[in-house]
Structures are given as structure tokens and as C-alpha cells.
GROMACS .gro file of N, CA and C in nm:
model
  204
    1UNK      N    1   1.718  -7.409   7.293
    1UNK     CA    2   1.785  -7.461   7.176
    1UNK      C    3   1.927  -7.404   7.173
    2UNK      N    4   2.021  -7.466   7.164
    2UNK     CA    5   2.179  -7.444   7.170
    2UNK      C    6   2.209  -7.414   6.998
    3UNK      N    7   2.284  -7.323   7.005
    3UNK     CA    8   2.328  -7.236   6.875
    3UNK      C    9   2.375  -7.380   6.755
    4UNK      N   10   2.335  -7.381   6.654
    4UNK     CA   11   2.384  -7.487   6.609
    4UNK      C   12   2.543  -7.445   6.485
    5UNK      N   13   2.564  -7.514   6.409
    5UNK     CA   14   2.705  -7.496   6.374
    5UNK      C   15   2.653  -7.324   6.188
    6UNK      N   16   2.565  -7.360   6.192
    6UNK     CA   17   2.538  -7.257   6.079
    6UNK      C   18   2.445  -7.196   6.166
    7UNK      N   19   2.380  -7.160   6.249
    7UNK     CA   20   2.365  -7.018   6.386
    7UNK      C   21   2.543  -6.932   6.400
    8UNK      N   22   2.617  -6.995   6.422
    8UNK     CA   23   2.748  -7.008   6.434
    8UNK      C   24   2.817  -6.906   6.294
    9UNK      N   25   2.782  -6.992   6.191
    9UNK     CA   26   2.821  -6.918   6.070
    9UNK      C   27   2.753  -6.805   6.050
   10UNK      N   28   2.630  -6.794   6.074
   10UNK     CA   29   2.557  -6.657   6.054
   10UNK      C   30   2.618  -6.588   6.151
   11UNK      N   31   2.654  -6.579   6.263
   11UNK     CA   32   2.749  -6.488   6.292
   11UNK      C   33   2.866  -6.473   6.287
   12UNK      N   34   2.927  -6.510   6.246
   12UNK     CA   35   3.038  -6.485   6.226
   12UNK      C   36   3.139  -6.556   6.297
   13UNK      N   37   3.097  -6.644   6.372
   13UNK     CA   38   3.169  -6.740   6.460
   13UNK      C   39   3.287  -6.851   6.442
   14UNK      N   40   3.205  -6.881   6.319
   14UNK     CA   41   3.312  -6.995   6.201
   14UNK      C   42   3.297  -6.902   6.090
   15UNK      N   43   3.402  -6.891   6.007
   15UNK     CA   44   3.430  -6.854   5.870
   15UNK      C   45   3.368  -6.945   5.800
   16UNK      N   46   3.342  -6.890   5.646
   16UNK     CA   47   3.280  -6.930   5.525
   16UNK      C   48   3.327  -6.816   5.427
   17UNK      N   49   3.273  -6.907   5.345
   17UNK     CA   50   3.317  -6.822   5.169
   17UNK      C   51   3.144  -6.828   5.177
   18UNK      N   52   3.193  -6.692   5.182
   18UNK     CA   53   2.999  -6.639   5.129
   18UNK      C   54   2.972  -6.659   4.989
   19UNK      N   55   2.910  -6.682   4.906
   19UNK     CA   56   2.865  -6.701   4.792
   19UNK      C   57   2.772  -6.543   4.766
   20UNK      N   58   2.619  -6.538   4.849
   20UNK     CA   59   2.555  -6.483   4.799
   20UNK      C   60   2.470  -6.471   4.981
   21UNK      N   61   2.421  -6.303   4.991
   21UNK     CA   62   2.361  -6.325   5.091
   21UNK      C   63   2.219  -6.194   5.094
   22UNK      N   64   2.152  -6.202   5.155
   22UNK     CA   65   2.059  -6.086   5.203
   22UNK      C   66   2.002  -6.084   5.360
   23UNK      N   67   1.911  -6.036   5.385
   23UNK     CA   68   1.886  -5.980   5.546
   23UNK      C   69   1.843  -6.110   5.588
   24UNK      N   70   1.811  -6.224   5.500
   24UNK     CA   71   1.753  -6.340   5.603
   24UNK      C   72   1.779  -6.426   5.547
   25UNK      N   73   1.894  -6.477   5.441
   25UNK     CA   74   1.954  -6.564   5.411
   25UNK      C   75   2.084  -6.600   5.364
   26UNK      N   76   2.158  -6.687   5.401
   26UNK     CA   77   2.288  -6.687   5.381
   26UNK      C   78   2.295  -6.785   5.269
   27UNK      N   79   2.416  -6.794   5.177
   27UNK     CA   80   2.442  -6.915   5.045
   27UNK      C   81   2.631  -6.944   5.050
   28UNK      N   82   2.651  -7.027   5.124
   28UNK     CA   83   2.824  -6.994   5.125
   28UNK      C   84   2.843  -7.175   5.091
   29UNK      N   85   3.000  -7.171   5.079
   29UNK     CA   86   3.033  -7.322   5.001
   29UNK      C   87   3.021  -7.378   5.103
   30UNK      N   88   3.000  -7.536   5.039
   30UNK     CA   89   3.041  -7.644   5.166
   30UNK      C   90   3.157  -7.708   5.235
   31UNK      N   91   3.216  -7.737   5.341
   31UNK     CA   92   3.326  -7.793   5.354
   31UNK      C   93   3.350  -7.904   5.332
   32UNK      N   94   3.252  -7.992   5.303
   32UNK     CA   95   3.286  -8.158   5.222
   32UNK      C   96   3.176  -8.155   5.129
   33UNK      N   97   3.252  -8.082   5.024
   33UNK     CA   98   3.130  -8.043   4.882
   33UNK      C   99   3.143  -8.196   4.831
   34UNK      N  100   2.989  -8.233   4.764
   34UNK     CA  101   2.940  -8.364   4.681
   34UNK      C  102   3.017  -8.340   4.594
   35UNK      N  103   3.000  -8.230   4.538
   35UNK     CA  104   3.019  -8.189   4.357
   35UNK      C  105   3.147  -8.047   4.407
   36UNK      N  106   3.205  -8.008   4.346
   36UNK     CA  107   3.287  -7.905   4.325
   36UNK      C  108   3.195  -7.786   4.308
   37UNK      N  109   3.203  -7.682   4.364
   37UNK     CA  110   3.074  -7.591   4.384
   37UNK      C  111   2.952  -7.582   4.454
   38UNK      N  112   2.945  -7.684   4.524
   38UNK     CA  113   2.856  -7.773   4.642
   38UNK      C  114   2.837  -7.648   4.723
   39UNK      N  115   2.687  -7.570   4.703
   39UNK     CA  116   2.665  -7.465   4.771
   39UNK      C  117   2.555  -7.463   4.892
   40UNK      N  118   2.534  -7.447   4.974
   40UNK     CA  119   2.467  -7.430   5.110
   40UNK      C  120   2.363  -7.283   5.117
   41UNK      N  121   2.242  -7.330   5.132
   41UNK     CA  122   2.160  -7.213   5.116
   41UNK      C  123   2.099  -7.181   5.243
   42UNK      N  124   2.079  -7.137   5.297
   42UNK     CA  125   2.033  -7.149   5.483
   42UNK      C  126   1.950  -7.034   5.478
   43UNK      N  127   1.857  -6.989   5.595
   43UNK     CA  128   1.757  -6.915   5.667
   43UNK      C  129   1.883  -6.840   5.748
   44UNK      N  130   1.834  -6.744   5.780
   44UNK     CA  131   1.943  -6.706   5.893
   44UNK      C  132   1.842  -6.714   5.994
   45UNK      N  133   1.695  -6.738   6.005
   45UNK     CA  134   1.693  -6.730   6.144
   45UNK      C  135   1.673  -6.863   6.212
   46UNK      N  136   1.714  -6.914   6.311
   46UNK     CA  137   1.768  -7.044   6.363
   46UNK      C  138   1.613  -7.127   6.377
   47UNK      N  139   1.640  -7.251   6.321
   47UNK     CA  140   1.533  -7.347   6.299
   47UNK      C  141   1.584  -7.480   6.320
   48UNK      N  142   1.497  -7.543   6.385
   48UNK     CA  143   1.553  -7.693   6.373
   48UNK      C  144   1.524  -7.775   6.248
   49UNK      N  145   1.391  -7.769   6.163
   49UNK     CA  146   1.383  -7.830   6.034
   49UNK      C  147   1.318  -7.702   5.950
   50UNK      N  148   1.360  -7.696   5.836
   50UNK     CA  149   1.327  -7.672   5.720
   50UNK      C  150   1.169  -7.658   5.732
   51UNK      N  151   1.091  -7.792   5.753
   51UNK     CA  152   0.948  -7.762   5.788
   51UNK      C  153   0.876  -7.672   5.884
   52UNK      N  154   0.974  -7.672   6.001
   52UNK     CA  155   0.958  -7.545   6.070
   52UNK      C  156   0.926  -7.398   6.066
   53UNK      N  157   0.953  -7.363   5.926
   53UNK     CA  158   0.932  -7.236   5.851
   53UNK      C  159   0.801  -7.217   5.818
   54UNK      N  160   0.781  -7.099   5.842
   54UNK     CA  161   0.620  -7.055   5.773
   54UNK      C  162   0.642  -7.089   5.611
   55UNK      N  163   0.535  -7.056   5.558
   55UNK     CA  164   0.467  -7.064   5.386
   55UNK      C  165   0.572  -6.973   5.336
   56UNK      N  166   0.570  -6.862   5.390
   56UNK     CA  167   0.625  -6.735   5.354
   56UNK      C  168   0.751  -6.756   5.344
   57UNK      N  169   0.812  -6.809   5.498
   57UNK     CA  170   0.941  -6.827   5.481
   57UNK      C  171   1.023  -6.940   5.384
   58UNK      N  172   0.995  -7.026   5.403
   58UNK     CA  173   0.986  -7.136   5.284
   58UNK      C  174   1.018  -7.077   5.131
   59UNK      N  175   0.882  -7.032   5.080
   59UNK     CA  176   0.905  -6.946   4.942
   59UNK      C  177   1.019  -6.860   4.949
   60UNK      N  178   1.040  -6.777   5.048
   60UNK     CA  179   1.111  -6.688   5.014
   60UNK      C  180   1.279  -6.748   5.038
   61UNK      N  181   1.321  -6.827   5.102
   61UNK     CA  182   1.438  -6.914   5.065
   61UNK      C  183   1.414  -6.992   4.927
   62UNK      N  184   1.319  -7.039   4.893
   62UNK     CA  185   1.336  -7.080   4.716
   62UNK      C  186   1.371  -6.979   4.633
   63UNK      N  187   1.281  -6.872   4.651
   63UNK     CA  188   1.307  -6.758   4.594
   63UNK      C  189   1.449  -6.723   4.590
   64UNK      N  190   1.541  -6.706   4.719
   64UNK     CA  191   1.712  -6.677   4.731
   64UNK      C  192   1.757  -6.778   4.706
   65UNK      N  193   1.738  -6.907   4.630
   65UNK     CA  194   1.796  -7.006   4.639
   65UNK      C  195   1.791  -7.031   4.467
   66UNK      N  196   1.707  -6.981   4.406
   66UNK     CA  197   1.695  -7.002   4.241
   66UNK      C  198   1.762  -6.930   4.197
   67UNK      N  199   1.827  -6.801   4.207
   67UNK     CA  200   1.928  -6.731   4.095
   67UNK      C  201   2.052  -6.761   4.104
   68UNK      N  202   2.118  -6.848   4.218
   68UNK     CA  203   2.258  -6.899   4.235
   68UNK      C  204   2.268  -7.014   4.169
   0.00000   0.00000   0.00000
């Protein structure tokens, strides 16, 4: 699997405006925001879908994703 463009942002590769982060998830703005404040919530560890995530992991991005 080839690094994708937010693999990229989690390291530091491309810049972002971080919003909000911890050891396994990143929250930074979007570059063609819908809405003004248009925020991006990601896994940091590299996945191809969202469904891909365990139970655990799943919850626990809702979990970092509800107080922003």
C-alpha cells in the first residue's frame, strides 16, 4: 500500500493546521472546506476504509471526534 496524502500529513510531509490531536488521531482543517470550519478527523494509523478498523478502533475515533 503506497503512503496516501493524509499518511503524508501524519507525518509531517504536507503541512496542516492541526485543530486537535492525540497518539492515534489527527483533526486538522480542510483545504476545500464545504462549510467554513470544515474539519477532518483521521486515524493515524494508515487504512484504506474507515470499515477497515476494528470495533475498538472505530469507537475510539468517535470518541476523538465528539468534543471538537
Amino acid at each position: 500500500m503506497s503512503s496516501s496524502i493524509f499518511s503524508k500529513i501524519v507525518k509531517g510531509e504536507i503541512p496542516c493546521h492541526k485543530i486537535h490531536e492525540d497518539e492515534n488521531h489527527l483533526a486538522f482543517l480542510d483545504v476545500m472546506p464545504l462549510v467554513p470550519g470544515h474539519v477532518l478527523c483521521i486515524p493515524k494509523k494508515e487504512t484504506d476504509y474507515m470499515f477497515d478498523l476494528s470495533e475498538d478502533e472505530l469507537a475510539d475515533l468517535w470518541k476523538f471526534t465528539l468534543p471538537i
